[in-house]
Coordinates of C-alpha atoms in Angstrom, one line a residue:
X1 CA 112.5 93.2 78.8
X2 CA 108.8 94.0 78.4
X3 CA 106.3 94.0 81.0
X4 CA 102.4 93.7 79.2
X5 CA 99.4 93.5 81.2
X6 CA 95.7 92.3 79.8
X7 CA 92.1 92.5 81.2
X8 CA 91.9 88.4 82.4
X9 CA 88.9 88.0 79.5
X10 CA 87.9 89.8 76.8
X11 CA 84.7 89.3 74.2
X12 CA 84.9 91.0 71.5
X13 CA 82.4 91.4 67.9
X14 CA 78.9 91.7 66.9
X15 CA 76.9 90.6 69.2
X16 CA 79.2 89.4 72.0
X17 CA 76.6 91.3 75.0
X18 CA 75.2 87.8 74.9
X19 CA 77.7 86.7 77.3
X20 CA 77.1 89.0 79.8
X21 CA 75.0 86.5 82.2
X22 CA 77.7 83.9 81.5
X23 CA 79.9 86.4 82.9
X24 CA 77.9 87.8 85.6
X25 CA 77.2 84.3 87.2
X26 CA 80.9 83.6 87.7
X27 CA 80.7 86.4 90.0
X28 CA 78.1 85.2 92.3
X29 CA 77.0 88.5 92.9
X30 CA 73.3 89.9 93.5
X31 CA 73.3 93.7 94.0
X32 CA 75.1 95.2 90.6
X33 CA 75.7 98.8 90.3
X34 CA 75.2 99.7 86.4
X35 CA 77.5 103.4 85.6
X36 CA 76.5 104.5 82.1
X37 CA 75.9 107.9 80.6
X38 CA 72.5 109.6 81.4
X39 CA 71.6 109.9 77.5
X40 CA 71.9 106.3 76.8
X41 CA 69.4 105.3 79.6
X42 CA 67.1 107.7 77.9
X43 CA 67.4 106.3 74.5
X44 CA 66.8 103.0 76.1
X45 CA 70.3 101.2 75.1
X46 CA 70.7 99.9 78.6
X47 CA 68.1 98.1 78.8
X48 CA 70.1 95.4 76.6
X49 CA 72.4 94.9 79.9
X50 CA 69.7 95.5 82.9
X51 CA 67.0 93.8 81.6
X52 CA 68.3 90.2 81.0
X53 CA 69.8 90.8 84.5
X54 CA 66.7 91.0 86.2
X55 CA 65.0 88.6 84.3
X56 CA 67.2 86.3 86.2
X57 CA 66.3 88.0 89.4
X58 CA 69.2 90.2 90.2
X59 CA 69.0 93.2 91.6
X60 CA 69.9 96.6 89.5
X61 CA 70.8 100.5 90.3
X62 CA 71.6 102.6 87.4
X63 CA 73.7 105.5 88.4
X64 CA 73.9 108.1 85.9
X65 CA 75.0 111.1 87.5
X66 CA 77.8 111.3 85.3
X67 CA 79.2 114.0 83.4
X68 CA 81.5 113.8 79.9
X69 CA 85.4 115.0 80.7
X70 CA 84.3 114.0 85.2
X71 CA 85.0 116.3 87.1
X72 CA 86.4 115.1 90.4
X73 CA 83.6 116.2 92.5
X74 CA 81.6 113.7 90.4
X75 CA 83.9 111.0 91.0
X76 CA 83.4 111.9 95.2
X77 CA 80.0 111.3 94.5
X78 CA 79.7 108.4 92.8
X79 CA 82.1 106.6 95.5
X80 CA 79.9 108.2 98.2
X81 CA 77.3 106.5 97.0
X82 CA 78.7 103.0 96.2
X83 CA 80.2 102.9 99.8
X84 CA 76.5 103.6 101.0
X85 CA 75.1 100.5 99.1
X86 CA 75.5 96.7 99.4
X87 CA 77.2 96.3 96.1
X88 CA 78.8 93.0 94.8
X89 CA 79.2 94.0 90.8
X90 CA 79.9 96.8 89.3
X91 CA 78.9 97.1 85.5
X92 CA 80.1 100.3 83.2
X93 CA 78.1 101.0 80.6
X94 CA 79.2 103.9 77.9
X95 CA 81.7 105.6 77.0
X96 CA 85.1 106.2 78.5
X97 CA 83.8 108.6 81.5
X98 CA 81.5 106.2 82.4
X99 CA 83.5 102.9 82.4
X100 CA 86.5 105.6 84.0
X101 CA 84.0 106.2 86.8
X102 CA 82.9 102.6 87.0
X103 CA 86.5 101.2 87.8
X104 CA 87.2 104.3 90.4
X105 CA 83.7 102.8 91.8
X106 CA 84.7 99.3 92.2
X107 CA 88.0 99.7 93.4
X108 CA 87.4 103.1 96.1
X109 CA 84.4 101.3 97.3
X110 CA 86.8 99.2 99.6
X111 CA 89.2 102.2 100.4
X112 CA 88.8 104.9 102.5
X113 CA 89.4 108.7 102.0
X114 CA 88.5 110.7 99.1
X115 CA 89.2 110.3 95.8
X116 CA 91.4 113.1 95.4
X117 CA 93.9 111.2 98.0
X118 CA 94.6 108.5 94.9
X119 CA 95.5 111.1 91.8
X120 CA 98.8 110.7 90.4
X121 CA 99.8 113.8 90.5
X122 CA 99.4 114.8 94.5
X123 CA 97.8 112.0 96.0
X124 CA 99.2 110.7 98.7
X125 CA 97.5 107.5 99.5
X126 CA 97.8 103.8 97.8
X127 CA 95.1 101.2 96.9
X128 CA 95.9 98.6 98.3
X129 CA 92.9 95.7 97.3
X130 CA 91.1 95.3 94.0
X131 CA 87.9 96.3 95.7
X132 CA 84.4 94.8 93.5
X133 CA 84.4 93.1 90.5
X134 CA 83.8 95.4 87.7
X135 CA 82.5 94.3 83.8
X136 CA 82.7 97.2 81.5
X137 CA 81.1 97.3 78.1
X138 CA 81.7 100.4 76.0
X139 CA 79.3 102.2 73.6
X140 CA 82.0 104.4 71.3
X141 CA 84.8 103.0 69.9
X142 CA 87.8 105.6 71.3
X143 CA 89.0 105.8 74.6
X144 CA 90.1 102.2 75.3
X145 CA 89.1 102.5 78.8
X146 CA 87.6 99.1 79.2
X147 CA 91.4 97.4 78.8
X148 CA 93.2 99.9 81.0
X149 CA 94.1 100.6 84.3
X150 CA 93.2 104.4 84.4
X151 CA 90.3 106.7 85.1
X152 CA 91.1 110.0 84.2
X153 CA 89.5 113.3 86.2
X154 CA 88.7 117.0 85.4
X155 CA 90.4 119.5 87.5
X156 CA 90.3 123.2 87.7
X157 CA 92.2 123.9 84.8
X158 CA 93.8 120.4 84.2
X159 CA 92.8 116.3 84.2
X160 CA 94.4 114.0 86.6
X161 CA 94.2 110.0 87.0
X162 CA 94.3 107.2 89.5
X163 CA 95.9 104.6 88.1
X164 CA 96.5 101.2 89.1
X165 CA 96.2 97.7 87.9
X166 CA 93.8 97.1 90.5
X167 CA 91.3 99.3 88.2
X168 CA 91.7 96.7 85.3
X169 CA 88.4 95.3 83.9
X170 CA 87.7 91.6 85.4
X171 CA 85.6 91.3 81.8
X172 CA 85.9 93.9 78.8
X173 CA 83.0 93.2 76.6
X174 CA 83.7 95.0 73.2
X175 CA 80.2 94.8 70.9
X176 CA 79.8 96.7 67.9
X177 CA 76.2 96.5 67.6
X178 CA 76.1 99.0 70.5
X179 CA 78.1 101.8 68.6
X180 CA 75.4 101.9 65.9
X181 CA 73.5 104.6 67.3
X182 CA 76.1 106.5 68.0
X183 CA 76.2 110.1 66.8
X184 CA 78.3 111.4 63.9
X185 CA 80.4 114.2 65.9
X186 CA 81.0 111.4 68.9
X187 CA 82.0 108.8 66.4
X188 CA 84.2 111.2 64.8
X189 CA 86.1 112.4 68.1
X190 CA 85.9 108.7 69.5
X191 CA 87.8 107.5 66.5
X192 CA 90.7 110.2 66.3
X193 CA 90.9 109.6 70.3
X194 CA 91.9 105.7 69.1
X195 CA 93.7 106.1 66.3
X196 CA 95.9 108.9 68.8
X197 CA 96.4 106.0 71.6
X198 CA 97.6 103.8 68.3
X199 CA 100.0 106.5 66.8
X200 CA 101.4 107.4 70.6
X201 CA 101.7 103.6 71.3
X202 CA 104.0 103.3 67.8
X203 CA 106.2 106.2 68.2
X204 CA 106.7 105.9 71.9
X205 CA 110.0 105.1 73.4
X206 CA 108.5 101.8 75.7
X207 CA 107.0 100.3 72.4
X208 CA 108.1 96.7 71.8
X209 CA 107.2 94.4 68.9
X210 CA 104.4 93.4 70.6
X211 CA 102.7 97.0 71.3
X212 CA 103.8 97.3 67.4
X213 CA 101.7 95.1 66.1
X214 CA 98.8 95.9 67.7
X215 CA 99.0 99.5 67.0
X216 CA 99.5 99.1 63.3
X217 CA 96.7 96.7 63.1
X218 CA 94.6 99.8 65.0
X219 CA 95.7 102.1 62.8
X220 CA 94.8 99.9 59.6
X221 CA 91.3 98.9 60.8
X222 CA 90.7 103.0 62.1
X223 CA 92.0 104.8 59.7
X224 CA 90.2 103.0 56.7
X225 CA 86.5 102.7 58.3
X226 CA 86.4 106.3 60.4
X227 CA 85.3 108.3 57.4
X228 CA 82.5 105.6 56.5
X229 CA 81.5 105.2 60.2
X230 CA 80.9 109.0 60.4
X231 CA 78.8 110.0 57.3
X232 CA 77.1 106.0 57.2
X233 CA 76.7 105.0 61.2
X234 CA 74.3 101.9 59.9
X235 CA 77.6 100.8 58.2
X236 CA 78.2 97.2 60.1
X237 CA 81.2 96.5 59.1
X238 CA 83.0 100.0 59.7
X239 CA 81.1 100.1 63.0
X240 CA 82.8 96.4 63.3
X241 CA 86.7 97.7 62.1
X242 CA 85.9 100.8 64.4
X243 CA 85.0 98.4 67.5
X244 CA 88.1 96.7 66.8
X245 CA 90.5 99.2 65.9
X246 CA 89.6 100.9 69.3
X247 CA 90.1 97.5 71.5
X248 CA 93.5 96.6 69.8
X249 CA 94.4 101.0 70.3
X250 CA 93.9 100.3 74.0
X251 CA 95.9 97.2 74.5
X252 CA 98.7 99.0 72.5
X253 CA 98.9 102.5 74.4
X254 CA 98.3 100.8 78.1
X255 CA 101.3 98.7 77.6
X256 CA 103.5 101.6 75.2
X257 CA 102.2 104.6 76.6
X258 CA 100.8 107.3 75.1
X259 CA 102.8 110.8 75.3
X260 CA 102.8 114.6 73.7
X261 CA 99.5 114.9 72.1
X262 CA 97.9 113.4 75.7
X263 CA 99.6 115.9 77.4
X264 CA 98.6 118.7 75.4
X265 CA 95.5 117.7 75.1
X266 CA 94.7 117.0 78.8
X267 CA 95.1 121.2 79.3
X268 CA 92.4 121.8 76.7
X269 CA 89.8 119.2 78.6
X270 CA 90.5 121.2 82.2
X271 CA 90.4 124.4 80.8
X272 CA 88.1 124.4 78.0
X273 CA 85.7 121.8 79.2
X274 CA 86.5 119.9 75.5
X275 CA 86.0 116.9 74.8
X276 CA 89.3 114.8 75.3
X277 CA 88.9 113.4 71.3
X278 CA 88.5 116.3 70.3
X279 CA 91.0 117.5 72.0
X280 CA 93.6 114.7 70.9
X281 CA 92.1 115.5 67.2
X282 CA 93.3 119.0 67.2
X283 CA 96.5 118.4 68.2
X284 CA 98.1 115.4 66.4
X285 CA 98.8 116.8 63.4
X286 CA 100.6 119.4 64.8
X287 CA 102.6 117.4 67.6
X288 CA 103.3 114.7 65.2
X289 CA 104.9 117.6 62.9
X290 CA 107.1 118.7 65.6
X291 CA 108.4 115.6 66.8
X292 CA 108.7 114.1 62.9
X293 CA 112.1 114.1 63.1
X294 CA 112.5 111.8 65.9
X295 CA 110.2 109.3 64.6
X296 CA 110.5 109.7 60.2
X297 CA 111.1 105.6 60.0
X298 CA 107.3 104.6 62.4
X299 CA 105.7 107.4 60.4
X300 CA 106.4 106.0 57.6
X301 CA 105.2 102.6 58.6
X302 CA 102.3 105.2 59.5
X303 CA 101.3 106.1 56.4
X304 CA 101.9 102.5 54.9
X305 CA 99.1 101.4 57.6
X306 CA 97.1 104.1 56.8
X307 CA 96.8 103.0 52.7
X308 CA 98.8 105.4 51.8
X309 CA 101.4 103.6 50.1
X310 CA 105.1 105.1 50.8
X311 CA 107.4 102.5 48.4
X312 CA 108.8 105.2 46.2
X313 CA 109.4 107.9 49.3
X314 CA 112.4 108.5 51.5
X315 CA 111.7 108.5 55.1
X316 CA 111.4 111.9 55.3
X317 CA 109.3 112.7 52.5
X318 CA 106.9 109.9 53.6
X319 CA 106.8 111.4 57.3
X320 CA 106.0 115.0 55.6
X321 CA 102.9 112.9 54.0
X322 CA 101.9 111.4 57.5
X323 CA 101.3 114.4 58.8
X324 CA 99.3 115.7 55.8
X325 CA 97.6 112.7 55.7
X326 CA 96.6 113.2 59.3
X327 CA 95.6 116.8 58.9
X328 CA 93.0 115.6 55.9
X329 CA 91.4 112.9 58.2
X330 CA 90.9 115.1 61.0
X331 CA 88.9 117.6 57.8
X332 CA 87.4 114.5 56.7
X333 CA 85.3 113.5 59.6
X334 CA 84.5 117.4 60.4
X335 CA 86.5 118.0 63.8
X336 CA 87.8 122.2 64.1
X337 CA 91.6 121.7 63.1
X338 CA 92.7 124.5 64.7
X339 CA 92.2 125.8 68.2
X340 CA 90.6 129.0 67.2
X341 CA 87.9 126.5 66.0
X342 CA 87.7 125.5 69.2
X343 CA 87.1 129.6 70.2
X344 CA 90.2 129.1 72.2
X345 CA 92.2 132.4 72.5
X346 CA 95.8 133.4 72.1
X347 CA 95.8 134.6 75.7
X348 CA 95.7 130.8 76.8
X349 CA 98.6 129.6 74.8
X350 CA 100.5 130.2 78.3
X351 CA 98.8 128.8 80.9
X352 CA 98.0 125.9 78.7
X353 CA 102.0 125.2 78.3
X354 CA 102.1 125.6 81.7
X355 CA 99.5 122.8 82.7
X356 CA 100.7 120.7 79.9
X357 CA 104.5 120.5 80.9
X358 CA 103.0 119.1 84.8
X359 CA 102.4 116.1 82.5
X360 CA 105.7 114.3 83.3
X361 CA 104.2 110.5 83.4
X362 CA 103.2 111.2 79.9
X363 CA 105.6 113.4 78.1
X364 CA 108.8 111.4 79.5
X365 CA 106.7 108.7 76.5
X366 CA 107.7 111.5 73.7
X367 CA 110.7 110.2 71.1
X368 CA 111.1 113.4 71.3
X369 CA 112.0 115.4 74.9
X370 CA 109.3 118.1 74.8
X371 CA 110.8 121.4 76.9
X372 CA 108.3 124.0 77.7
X373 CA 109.4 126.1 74.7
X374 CA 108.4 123.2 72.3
X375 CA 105.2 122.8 73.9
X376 CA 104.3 126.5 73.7
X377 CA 105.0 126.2 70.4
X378 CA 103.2 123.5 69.7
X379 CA 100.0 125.2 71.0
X380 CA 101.0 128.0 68.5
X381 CA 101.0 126.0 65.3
X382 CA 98.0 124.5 66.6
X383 CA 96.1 128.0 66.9
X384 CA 97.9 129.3 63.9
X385 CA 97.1 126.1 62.2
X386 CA 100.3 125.5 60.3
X387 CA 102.5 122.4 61.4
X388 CA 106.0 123.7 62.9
X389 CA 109.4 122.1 63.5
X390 CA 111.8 122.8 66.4

C-alpha cells in the first residue's frame, strides 16, 4: 500500500498566471503577503502577479529579504514579520527559496516559537494548524517546491527542513512563460536539480508504479529539452518540456523520496554556500555509479527515457551507459563536474561525510544502504572525478 499526497489544484502551461485572480477570490482574502526573490522585483517580473491584484483593490507587500540556499536566520525574519502584519494570503513568487520561505510563512504565522523549534532534525515542537492560505507560482523549473510539503534551511555547516503536509500549496500555478528570462547557469542547475528529484524518485525503495510513471515522464521531457533551454532560453517549447518536466519531478520525489545524492549534496549547500542544483549536479553521476549495482534494471529504463536507446545492452552494460550519459549532460549544460570545480578542498572530504551521514530521513530512500565509508567515498570520486564502485 501507497500513500500519495497532491497540492488540492494545480494549473499548469503557457500562460496559466491568468488564473491567479480566479484563484485569489476563492480565498476571500484582502491583505496578501507576496515572497519572491529580490532580483525578480528588479527586473520587473512581479509585476505580472501584484499588479492585476491591485487593480482589483487588494492590498500587496512584497517581501524580498530573501536569500538563495535561506539561512535560518532569514526564515526567523520573515515569520517575525508575517506574525506582525494582518495577512490573509500568502503568495510565493520564484524560485524554490522563495516559495520554501513562503510556505514556512503561512504556516508559522499561526504558531508560536521560533522556527528552529520545527526542523526535522532537533526540533522539538509540532504544527499543529495549516496556518494562511498560501499560492505559489515558481519562476525556474527545478526544485519542485510548489507540490511539496518541505522548506528546506541553511545551517552552519548543513541544511535542515520543516516538513509537514500542512506546508502543501492550496494552488501550485506552474507557467512557462515566466522561466523565459531566466538565466543560462540557473536554468542549467534548476534542470539537473529536477531531473535528480526524477532519478531519486525511480531508484528509490518507496517508488510505486504511480511515482514511476511520473518520474520517467520527468526524465523524458528534462533530459531532452535542458541542453536547448540553456544555450536558446527564448526556446518555448523547451522552456514548456522544462516547466513540465520539473512539476511531474516534484510530484514523483514528494511521494518516492529522494535519497543519496540529497544527502550529499545538502553538506555542500551548508558548507560551501552552493547552490543546491549545483550541488545535486555534481554529485549524481558519481552516486549513481556507486549505487549502480543496486539499481542496473531502473537505470536502464533510465537511459531508455533519456533517448538513449538500450535494446541491444544487458542490464549492466546499459547502467554503465546511464552513468556516462549522466556525466555528458551535466558537461553539456556547463555545470563544474567535479568538486575541485567547485574550489572545494580535499580537507573537507571528512566533515562533509560526517554532515551527510546525519541525513537519515533521506539516505534510509537509497537501494542501496550508504555507510559512512561509502559516503566518504563517494565525495572522493566526486573530487577525483572518476565514478567508483563499492
Amino acid at each position: 500500500m501507497h500513500k500519495l499526497t497532491f497540492t488540492p489544484a494545480s494549473y499548469t502551461g503557457w500562460g496559466c498566471l491568468s488564473q491567479l485572480l480566479l484563484e485569489v477570490k476563492k480565498f476571500n482574502a484582502h491583505n496578501i503577503l507576496i515572497v519572491t526573490d529580490p532580483l525578480l522585483k528588479e527586473i520587473g517580473l512581479t509585476d505580472n502577479v501584484e499588479k492585476p491584484l491591485i487593480e482589483k483593490g487588494y492590498t500587496t507587500t512584497i517581501y524580498t529579504d530573501i536569500a538563495p540556499e535561506p539561512p535560518l536566520a532569514i526564515g526567523e525574519k520573515l515569520v517575525d514579520f508575517t506574525r506582525k502584519h494582518p495577512f490573509d494570503l500568502v503568495i510565493g513568487v520564484g524560485g524554490g527559496s522563495a516559495l520554501d520561505l513562503a510556505k514556512l510563512a503561512a504556516v508559522l504565522a499561526k504558531h508560536d516559537g521560533k522556527v528552529a523549534d520545527y526542523l526535522n532534525l532537533t526540533g522539538t515542537k509540532t504544527l499543529d494548524n495549516k496556518g494562511l492560505p498560501k499560492i505559489l507560482i515558481p519562476t525556474t523549473s527545478g526544485t519542485g517546491s510548489e507540490v511539496t510539503n518541505i522548506s528546506v534551511l541553511s545551517l552552519d555547516t548543513t541544511k535542515d527542513v520543516v516538513t509537514h503536509d500542512y506546508l502543501l500549496a492550496d494552488v501550485a500555478i506552474v507557467d512557462p512563460a515566466l522561466t523565459i528570462s531566466l538565466p543560462s547557469k540557473v536554468t542549467a542547475a534548476t534542470g539537473v536539480d529536477a531531473l535528480t528529484h526524477a532519478i531519486e524518485a525511480y531508484v528509490s525503495v518507496n517508488a510505486n508504479a504511480v511515482t514511476d510513471a511520473l518520474a520517467l515522464q520527468a526524465i523524458r521531457l528534462i533530459s531532452q529539452s535542458i541542453r536547448t533551454a540553456v544555450h536558446n532560453g527564448q526556446d518555448k517549447q523547451a522552456r514548456t518540456d522544462m516547466s513540465y518536466g520539473s512539476y511531474l519531478a516534484g510530484l514523483a520525489f514528494f511521494n518516492a523520496g529522494v535519497a543519496g545524492v540529497h544527502a550529499l549534496a545538502y553538506p555542500l549547500g551548508g558548507q560551501f554556500h552552493i547552490a543546491h542544483g549545483d550541488s545535486n549536479a555534481v554529485l549524481l553521476p558519481y552516486v549513481m555509479g556507486y549505487i549502480r549495482q543496486s539499481c542496473e534494471k531502473r537505470m536502464k529504463d533510465i537511459l531508455d527515457a533519456m533517448g538513449i536507446s538500450s535494446s541491444y545492452l544487458s542490464q549492466e552494460e546499459a547502467s554503465y551507459k546511464c552513468v556516462d550519459a549522466l556525466q555528458q549532460l551535466v558537461q553539456d549544460v556547463k555545470i563544474p563536474s567535479t568538486l575541485q570545480g567547485f574550489n572545494i578542498p580535499a580537507s573537507a572530504l571528512e566533515q562533509l561525510t560526517e554532515d551527510a551521514t546525519k541525513q537519515t530521513r533521506i539516505l534510509a530512500r537509497s537501494p542501496m544502504p550508504l555507510e559512512r565509508e561509502d559516503i566518504y567515498q563517494i565525495y572522493q570520486a566526486a573530487f577525483d572525478g572518476v565514478v567508483r564502485e563499492p
